[in-house]
PDB file of C-alpha atoms in Angstrom:
ATOM      1  CA  GLU A   1       7.424 -16.990  -3.597  1.00 74.00           C
ATOM      2  CA  PRO A   2       5.834 -15.504  -6.804  1.00 79.00           C
ATOM      3  CA  GLU A   3       6.630 -11.189  -6.233  1.00 91.00           C
ATOM      4  CA  VAL A   4       5.961  -7.950  -7.988  1.00 95.00           C
ATOM      5  CA  THR A   5       8.761  -6.502  -9.456  1.00 96.00           C
ATOM      6  CA  GLN A   6       9.413  -2.885 -10.346  1.00 96.00           C
ATOM      7  CA  THR A   7      11.605  -1.324 -12.558  1.00 95.00           C
ATOM      8  CA  PRO A   8      13.495   1.083 -12.344  1.00 94.00           C
ATOM      9  CA  SER A   9      14.033   1.050  -9.214  1.00 94.00           C
ATOM     10  CA  HIS A  10      15.266   4.844  -9.367  1.00 95.00           C
ATOM     11  CA  GLN A  11      14.318   7.646 -11.914  1.00 96.00           C
ATOM     12  CA  VAL A  12      15.339  11.238 -12.516  1.00 97.00           C
ATOM     13  CA  THR A  13      13.611  13.043 -14.844  1.00 96.00           C
ATOM     14  CA  GLN A  14      13.153  16.954 -15.785  1.00 96.00           C
ATOM     15  CA  MET A  15       9.963  18.603 -15.653  1.00 97.00           C
ATOM     16  CA  GLY A  16       7.991  18.299 -18.585  1.00 97.00           C
ATOM     17  CA  GLN A  17       9.629  15.000 -19.686  1.00 97.00           C
ATOM     18  CA  GLU A  18       7.635  12.139 -19.772  1.00 97.00           C
ATOM     19  CA  VAL A  19       8.274   8.778 -17.656  1.00 97.00           C
ATOM     20  CA  ILE A  20       7.455   5.181 -17.803  1.00 97.00           C
ATOM     21  CA  LEU A  21       7.096   3.141 -14.742  1.00 97.00           C
ATOM     22  CA  ARG A  22       7.086  -0.510 -15.241  1.00 97.00           C
ATOM     23  CA  CYS A  23       5.884  -3.385 -13.208  1.00 97.00           C
ATOM     24  CA  VAL A  24       5.501  -7.383 -13.335  1.00 97.00           C
ATOM     25  CA  PRO A  25       2.481  -8.051 -11.314  1.00 96.00           C
ATOM     26  CA  ILE A  26       2.076 -11.723 -10.089  1.00 94.00           C
ATOM     27  CA  SER A  27       1.451 -14.187 -12.869  1.00 91.00           C
ATOM     28  CA  ASN A  28      -1.912 -15.502 -11.669  1.00 89.00           C
ATOM     29  CA  HIS A  29      -3.252 -12.117 -10.592  1.00 92.00           C
ATOM     30  CA  LEU A  30      -6.043 -10.151 -12.175  1.00 90.00           C
ATOM     31  CA  TYR A  31      -6.075  -7.126 -10.112  1.00 92.00           C
ATOM     32  CA  PHE A  32      -3.079  -4.557 -10.924  1.00 94.00           C
ATOM     33  CA  TYR A  33      -2.854  -1.196  -8.822  1.00 95.00           C
ATOM     34  CA  TRP A  34      -0.419   1.971  -8.490  1.00 97.00           C
ATOM     35  CA  TYR A  35       0.347   3.610  -5.509  1.00 96.00           C
ATOM     36  CA  ARG A  36       2.228   6.852  -4.325  1.00 96.00           C
ATOM     37  CA  GLN A  37       3.922   7.578  -1.376  1.00 93.00           C
ATOM     38  CA  ILE A  38       5.280  10.824  -1.125  1.00 93.00           C
ATOM     39  CA  LEU A  39       8.497  11.408   0.984  1.00 88.00           C
ATOM     40  CA  GLY A  40       7.193  10.755   4.628  1.00 84.00           C
ATOM     41  CA  GLN A  41       3.892  10.310   4.289  1.00 87.00           C
ATOM     42  CA  LYS A  42       1.050   7.613   3.359  1.00 87.00           C
ATOM     43  CA  VAL A  43       0.578   5.638   0.659  1.00 91.00           C
ATOM     44  CA  GLU A  44      -1.894   6.988  -1.714  1.00 93.00           C
ATOM     45  CA  PHE A  45      -4.110   5.137  -4.198  1.00 93.00           C
ATOM     46  CA  LEU A  46      -3.532   6.188  -7.644  1.00 96.00           C
ATOM     47  CA  VAL A  47      -5.311   3.267  -9.808  1.00 95.00           C
ATOM     48  CA  SER A  48      -6.579  -0.177 -10.439  1.00 93.00           C
ATOM     49  CA  PHE A  49      -6.988  -1.965 -13.553  1.00 94.00           C
ATOM     50  CA  TYR A  50      -8.769  -5.348 -14.240  1.00 91.00           C
ATOM     51  CA  ASN A  51      -9.978  -6.758 -17.841  1.00 89.00           C
ATOM     52  CA  ASN A  52      -8.006  -4.214 -19.650  1.00 90.00           C
ATOM     53  CA  GLU A  53      -9.198  -1.179 -18.324  1.00 92.00           C
ATOM     54  CA  ILE A  54      -9.448   1.466 -15.242  1.00 94.00           C
ATOM     55  CA  SER A  55     -11.773  -0.138 -12.994  1.00 90.00           C
ATOM     56  CA  GLU A  56     -10.643   2.839 -10.092  1.00 90.00           C
ATOM     57  CA  LYS A  57      -9.176   5.991 -10.482  1.00 92.00           C
ATOM     58  CA  SER A  58      -8.319   8.553  -7.558  1.00 92.00           C
ATOM     59  CA  GLU A  59      -8.224  12.317  -7.933  1.00 92.00           C
ATOM     60  CA  ILE A  60      -4.815  12.404  -7.873  1.00 93.00           C
ATOM     61  CA  PHE A  61      -4.842  10.199 -11.217  1.00 95.00           C
ATOM     62  CA  ASP A  62      -5.411  13.010 -14.040  1.00 94.00           C
ATOM     63  CA  ASP A  63      -4.701  13.506 -17.745  1.00 94.00           C
ATOM     64  CA  GLN A  64      -1.593  13.615 -16.938  1.00 96.00           C
ATOM     65  CA  PHE A  65      -1.221   9.873 -15.902  1.00 97.00           C
ATOM     66  CA  SER A  66      -2.194   6.962 -18.260  1.00 97.00           C
ATOM     67  CA  VAL A  67      -1.668   2.994 -17.452  1.00 97.00           C
ATOM     68  CA  GLU A  68      -1.426   0.101 -20.154  1.00 95.00           C
ATOM     69  CA  ARG A  69      -0.967  -3.376 -19.938  1.00 92.00           C
ATOM     70  CA  PRO A  70       0.741  -3.761 -23.447  1.00 87.00           C
ATOM     71  CA  ASP A  71       1.350  -7.645 -23.033  1.00 87.00           C
ATOM     72  CA  GLY A  72       0.772 -10.257 -20.703  1.00 79.00           C
ATOM     73  CA  SER A  73       2.929  -9.733 -18.055  1.00 88.00           C
ATOM     74  CA  ASN A  74       3.590  -5.940 -18.216  1.00 94.00           C
ATOM     75  CA  PHE A  75       1.912  -2.813 -16.386  1.00 96.00           C
ATOM     76  CA  THR A  76       2.975   0.198 -16.910  1.00 97.00           C
ATOM     77  CA  LEU A  77       2.818   3.709 -15.760  1.00 97.00           C
ATOM     78  CA  LYS A  78       3.074   6.625 -17.742  1.00 97.00           C
ATOM     79  CA  ILE A  79       3.596  10.651 -16.434  1.00 97.00           C
ATOM     80  CA  ARG A  80       2.644  12.161 -19.544  1.00 95.00           C
ATOM     81  CA  SER A  81       4.788  15.409 -18.450  1.00 94.00           C
ATOM     82  CA  THR A  82       6.451  15.425 -14.873  1.00 96.00           C
ATOM     83  CA  LYS A  83       5.709  18.249 -12.183  1.00 96.00           C
ATOM     84  CA  LEU A  84       8.285  18.851  -9.508  1.00 96.00           C
ATOM     85  CA  GLU A  85       4.939  17.657  -6.869  1.00 95.00           C
ATOM     86  CA  ASP A  86       5.191  14.112  -9.007  1.00 96.00           C
ATOM     87  CA  SER A  87       8.408  13.049  -7.008  1.00 97.00           C
ATOM     88  CA  ALA A  88       7.444  10.230  -4.954  1.00 96.00           C
ATOM     89  CA  MET A  89       7.746   6.475  -4.678  1.00 96.00           C
ATOM     90  CA  TYR A  90       5.602   4.722  -6.886  1.00 97.00           C
ATOM     91  CA  PHE A  91       4.427   1.176  -5.862  1.00 96.00           C
ATOM     92  CA  CYS A  92       2.795  -1.414  -8.175  1.00 97.00           C
ATOM     93  CA  ALA A  93       0.328  -4.104  -6.372  1.00 95.00           C
ATOM     94  CA  SER A  94      -1.443  -6.979  -7.899  1.00 94.00           C
ATOM     95  CA  SER A  95      -4.158  -9.148  -6.234  1.00 90.00           C
ATOM     96  CA  GLY A  96      -6.020 -12.106  -6.742  1.00 87.00           C
ATOM     97  CA  ILE A  97      -9.704 -12.817  -6.206  1.00 78.00           C
ATOM     98  CA  ASN A  98      -9.153 -12.283  -2.017  1.00 74.00           C
ATOM     99  CA  GLU A  99      -8.350  -8.917  -2.138  1.00 74.00           C
ATOM    100  CA  LYS A 100      -4.886  -9.467  -0.465  1.00 84.00           C
ATOM    101  CA  LEU A 101      -2.800  -6.715  -1.992  1.00 88.00           C
ATOM    102  CA  PHE A 102       1.205  -7.225  -2.810  1.00 92.00           C
ATOM    103  CA  PHE A 103       3.220  -4.412  -3.577  1.00 93.00           C
ATOM    104  CA  GLY A 104       6.638  -4.207  -5.506  1.00 95.00           C
ATOM    105  CA  SER A 105       9.627  -2.743  -4.077  1.00 94.00           C
ATOM    106  CA  GLY A 106       8.795   0.634  -5.754  1.00 95.00           C
ATOM    107  CA  THR A 107      10.399   3.028  -8.149  1.00 96.00           C
ATOM    108  CA  GLN A 108      11.664   6.141  -6.782  1.00 96.00           C
ATOM    109  CA  LEU A 109      10.697   9.246  -9.163  1.00 97.00           C
ATOM    110  CA  SER A 110      12.872  12.562  -8.554  1.00 97.00           C
ATOM    111  CA  VAL A 111      11.427  15.435 -10.621  1.00 97.00           C
ATOM    112  CA  LEU A 112      14.039  17.793 -11.233  1.00 95.00           C
TER     113      LEU A 112
ATOM    114  CA  GLY B   1     -11.886  11.108   1.195  1.00 51.00           C
ATOM    115  CA  GLN B   2     -12.569   8.552   3.398  1.00 60.00           C
ATOM    116  CA  GLN B   3      -9.758   8.408   7.111  1.00 84.00           C
ATOM    117  CA  LEU B   4      -8.229   5.933   8.637  1.00 90.00           C
ATOM    118  CA  ASN B   5      -6.886   7.336  12.084  1.00 94.00           C
ATOM    119  CA  GLN B   6      -4.292   4.761  13.327  1.00 96.00           C
ATOM    120  CA  SER B   7      -2.075   5.620  16.320  1.00 95.00           C
ATOM    121  CA  PRO B   8       0.534   5.466  17.673  1.00 96.00           C
ATOM    122  CA  GLN B   9       2.260   7.730  15.376  1.00 94.00           C
ATOM    123  CA  SER B  10       5.424   6.391  16.640  1.00 95.00           C
ATOM    124  CA  MET B  11       6.598   4.129  19.440  1.00 95.00           C
ATOM    125  CA  PHE B  12      10.412   3.794  20.769  1.00 96.00           C
ATOM    126  CA  ILE B  13      10.314   0.223  23.345  1.00 95.00           C
ATOM    127  CA  GLN B  14      12.603  -2.206  24.513  1.00 96.00           C
ATOM    128  CA  GLU B  15      13.624  -5.417  23.100  1.00 96.00           C
ATOM    129  CA  GLY B  16      11.555  -7.878  24.392  1.00 97.00           C
ATOM    130  CA  GLU B  17       7.811  -5.940  25.236  1.00 97.00           C
ATOM    131  CA  ASP B  18       4.849  -6.179  23.602  1.00 97.00           C
ATOM    132  CA  VAL B  19       3.118  -3.529  21.150  1.00 96.00           C
ATOM    133  CA  SER B  20      -0.257  -2.358  20.190  1.00 97.00           C
ATOM    134  CA  MET B  21      -1.296  -0.311  17.400  1.00 97.00           C
ATOM    135  CA  ASN B  22      -4.775   0.309  16.300  1.00 96.00           C
ATOM    136  CA  CYS B  23      -6.629   2.285  12.960  1.00 96.00           C
ATOM    137  CA  THR B  24      -9.930   3.391  13.568  1.00 96.00           C
ATOM    138  CA  SER B  25     -12.251   4.826  10.780  1.00 93.00           C
ATOM    139  CA  SER B  26     -15.859   6.484  11.004  1.00 90.00           C
ATOM    140  CA  SER B  27     -16.720   4.755   8.351  1.00 90.00           C
ATOM    141  CA  ILE B  28     -17.369   0.965   7.788  1.00 91.00           C
ATOM    142  CA  PHE B  29     -14.415  -1.737   6.019  1.00 92.00           C
ATOM    143  CA  ASN B  30     -15.204  -4.835   5.064  1.00 90.00           C
ATOM    144  CA  THR B  31     -11.138  -5.889   4.706  1.00 92.00           C
ATOM    145  CA  TRP B  32      -8.618  -4.879   7.005  1.00 93.00           C
ATOM    146  CA  LEU B  33      -4.895  -5.158   5.821  1.00 94.00           C
ATOM    147  CA  TRP B  34      -1.732  -4.473   8.387  1.00 96.00           C
ATOM    148  CA  TYR B  35       1.675  -3.930   6.262  1.00 96.00           C
ATOM    149  CA  LYS B  36       4.983  -3.309   7.258  1.00 96.00           C
ATOM    150  CA  GLN B  37       7.173  -1.009   5.067  1.00 94.00           C
ATOM    151  CA  ASP B  38      11.475  -1.387   5.941  1.00 92.00           C
ATOM    152  CA  PRO B  39      12.499   2.032   4.493  1.00 84.00           C
ATOM    153  CA  GLY B  40      13.191   1.949   0.886  1.00 82.00           C
ATOM    154  CA  GLU B  41      11.102  -1.042   0.562  1.00 87.00           C
ATOM    155  CA  GLY B  42       7.482  -1.803  -0.379  1.00 90.00           C
ATOM    156  CA  PRO B  43       4.554  -2.263   1.756  1.00 92.00           C
ATOM    157  CA  VAL B  44       4.499  -6.213   3.013  1.00 93.00           C
ATOM    158  CA  LEU B  45       1.284  -7.857   3.435  1.00 93.00           C
ATOM    159  CA  LEU B  46       1.057  -9.642   7.523  1.00 96.00           C
ATOM    160  CA  ILE B  47      -2.309  -9.799   8.350  1.00 95.00           C
ATOM    161  CA  ALA B  48      -5.506 -10.144   6.248  1.00 93.00           C
ATOM    162  CA  LEU B  49      -8.738  -9.908   8.335  1.00 94.00           C
ATOM    163  CA  TYR B  50     -11.930 -10.269   6.644  1.00 92.00           C
ATOM    164  CA  LYS B  51     -15.306 -10.702   8.931  1.00 93.00           C
ATOM    165  CA  ALA B  52     -16.139  -8.396  12.129  1.00 94.00           C
ATOM    166  CA  GLY B  53     -14.517 -10.061  15.252  1.00 95.00           C
ATOM    167  CA  GLU B  54     -11.751 -12.144  13.324  1.00 95.00           C
ATOM    168  CA  LEU B  55      -9.107 -12.402  15.152  1.00 96.00           C
ATOM    169  CA  THR B  56      -5.808 -13.695  13.307  1.00 96.00           C
ATOM    170  CA  SER B  57      -2.506 -14.603  14.151  1.00 96.00           C
ATOM    171  CA  ASN B  58       0.991 -15.207  12.325  1.00 94.00           C
ATOM    172  CA  GLY B  59       3.878 -15.837  14.527  1.00 96.00           C
ATOM    173  CA  ARG B  60       4.328 -13.151  16.881  1.00 97.00           C
ATOM    174  CA  LEU B  61       1.599 -10.698  15.618  1.00 97.00           C
ATOM    175  CA  THR B  62      -2.229 -11.025  16.158  1.00 97.00           C
ATOM    176  CA  ALA B  63      -4.836  -8.642  14.609  1.00 97.00           C
ATOM    177  CA  GLN B  64      -8.275  -8.625  15.291  1.00 97.00           C
ATOM    178  CA  PHE B  65     -11.099  -6.912  12.940  1.00 96.00           C
ATOM    179  CA  GLY B  66     -13.402  -5.132  15.262  1.00 95.00           C
ATOM    180  CA  ILE B  67     -16.848  -5.826  15.831  1.00 95.00           C
ATOM    181  CA  THR B  68     -17.916  -2.636  14.769  1.00 94.00           C
ATOM    182  CA  ARG B  69     -16.191  -3.036  11.354  1.00 93.00           C
ATOM    183  CA  LYS B  70     -15.093   0.600  11.779  1.00 94.00           C
ATOM    184  CA  ASP B  71     -10.775  -0.323  13.976  1.00 95.00           C
ATOM    185  CA  SER B  72      -8.424  -3.019  13.669  1.00 97.00           C
ATOM    186  CA  PHE B  73      -5.806  -3.263  16.095  1.00 97.00           C
ATOM    187  CA  LEU B  74      -2.562  -5.385  15.341  1.00 98.00           C
ATOM    188  CA  ASN B  75      -0.317  -6.105  18.546  1.00 98.00           C
ATOM    189  CA  ILE B  76       3.650  -7.254  18.266  1.00 97.00           C
ATOM    190  CA  SER B  77       4.750 -10.153  20.866  1.00 97.00           C
ATOM    191  CA  ALA B  78       8.410 -10.059  22.297  1.00 97.00           C
ATOM    192  CA  SER B  79       9.621  -7.365  19.707  1.00 97.00           C
ATOM    193  CA  ILE B  80      13.094  -8.065  18.121  1.00 96.00           C
ATOM    194  CA  PRO B  81      15.241  -5.821  16.541  1.00 94.00           C
ATOM    195  CA  SER B  82      13.794  -6.534  13.274  1.00 94.00           C
ATOM    196  CA  ASP B  83      10.447  -5.567  14.027  1.00 96.00           C
ATOM    197  CA  VAL B  84      11.594  -1.860  13.175  1.00 96.00           C
ATOM    198  CA  GLY B  85       9.705  -0.278  10.513  1.00 95.00           C
ATOM    199  CA  ILE B  86       6.384   1.178   9.580  1.00 95.00           C
ATOM    200  CA  TYR B  87       3.155  -0.528  10.576  1.00 97.00           C
ATOM    201  CA  PHE B  88       0.288   0.040   8.239  1.00 96.00           C
ATOM    202  CA  CYS B  89      -3.382  -0.404   8.498  1.00 96.00           C
ATOM    203  CA  ALA B  90      -5.589  -0.299   5.057  1.00 94.00           C
ATOM    204  CA  GLY B  91      -9.011  -1.210   4.100  1.00 92.00           C
ATOM    205  CA  LEU B  92     -11.175  -1.884   1.999  1.00 88.00           C
ATOM    206  CA  ARG B  93     -15.196  -0.488   1.645  1.00 82.00           C
ATOM    207  CA  ASP B  94     -17.640  -2.417   0.251  1.00 68.00           C
ATOM    208  CA  ASN B  95     -18.461   0.749  -2.492  1.00 65.00           C
ATOM    209  CA  ALA B  96     -14.479   1.037  -3.400  1.00 64.00           C
ATOM    210  CA  GLY B  97     -13.444  -1.991  -5.543  1.00 66.00           C
ATOM    211  CA  ASN B  98     -10.236  -2.946  -4.793  1.00 72.00           C
ATOM    212  CA  MET B  99      -9.171   0.114  -3.625  1.00 83.00           C
ATOM    213  CA  LEU B 100      -7.298   0.096  -0.512  1.00 88.00           C
ATOM    214  CA  THR B 101      -7.263   3.557   1.913  1.00 91.00           C
ATOM    215  CA  PHE B 102      -3.907   3.567   4.914  1.00 93.00           C
ATOM    216  CA  GLY B 103      -3.277   4.719   7.271  1.00 94.00           C
ATOM    217  CA  GLY B 104      -0.554   7.410   8.155  1.00 92.00           C
ATOM    218  CA  GLY B 105       1.423   4.897   9.988  1.00 94.00           C
ATOM    219  CA  THR B 106       2.956   3.799  13.125  1.00 96.00           C
ATOM    220  CA  ARG B 107       7.049   4.097  12.782  1.00 95.00           C
ATOM    221  CA  LEU B 108       8.439   1.358  15.459  1.00 96.00           C
ATOM    222  CA  MET B 109      11.708   1.740  16.976  1.00 96.00           C
ATOM    223  CA  VAL B 110      12.696  -1.050  19.171  1.00 95.00           C
ATOM    224  CA  LYS B 111      15.925  -0.702  21.544  1.00 91.00           C
ATOM    225  CA  PRO B 112      18.240  -3.894  22.456  1.00 87.00           C
TER     226      PRO B 112
END
């Protein structure tokens, strides 16, 4: 069964450093998303991406965040200057036209 | 932002028992999704509901989309140890694109 894959599974970084989280969505999907989950809390929407542009973004997705689809298969989330409070599990998701979102296994980001 | 109130927050049940959890909102959602999350993993889609009043089953799982479009429930019949995990409801609203709003989750523990 096709799945969303994310790399790395764990990322440790120093505060102020840039990180790039990578995702390969399901190949025939058109919508791509990033969500995050702070430990013990609910999953929160960050951004959705369709037709090579951001379609929705939340208040969390400030100027420190950016997304890119550099080629036909990858979808990346960049955090330009990480803060302690960016520590969370980051989930990539994708969907086709039926609004069923499929999530990857996540990247655990730890900012020290 | 819009809130989904999910209850109960946690349940500790005996293997073989039936389980029921629900989500309510003050806002209308046009799609309800139910996910299960295992520790360290991404949410896995269990059931998707698209129409008010819709009742859908997936094996031992049954979910319903409330008539008012402001609530949904998930039932698990004859629970087994591998049902352990956190169950999340998630909703999509008409004017929010594909941005999912998640409930706070129900942590299910099953005693063999």
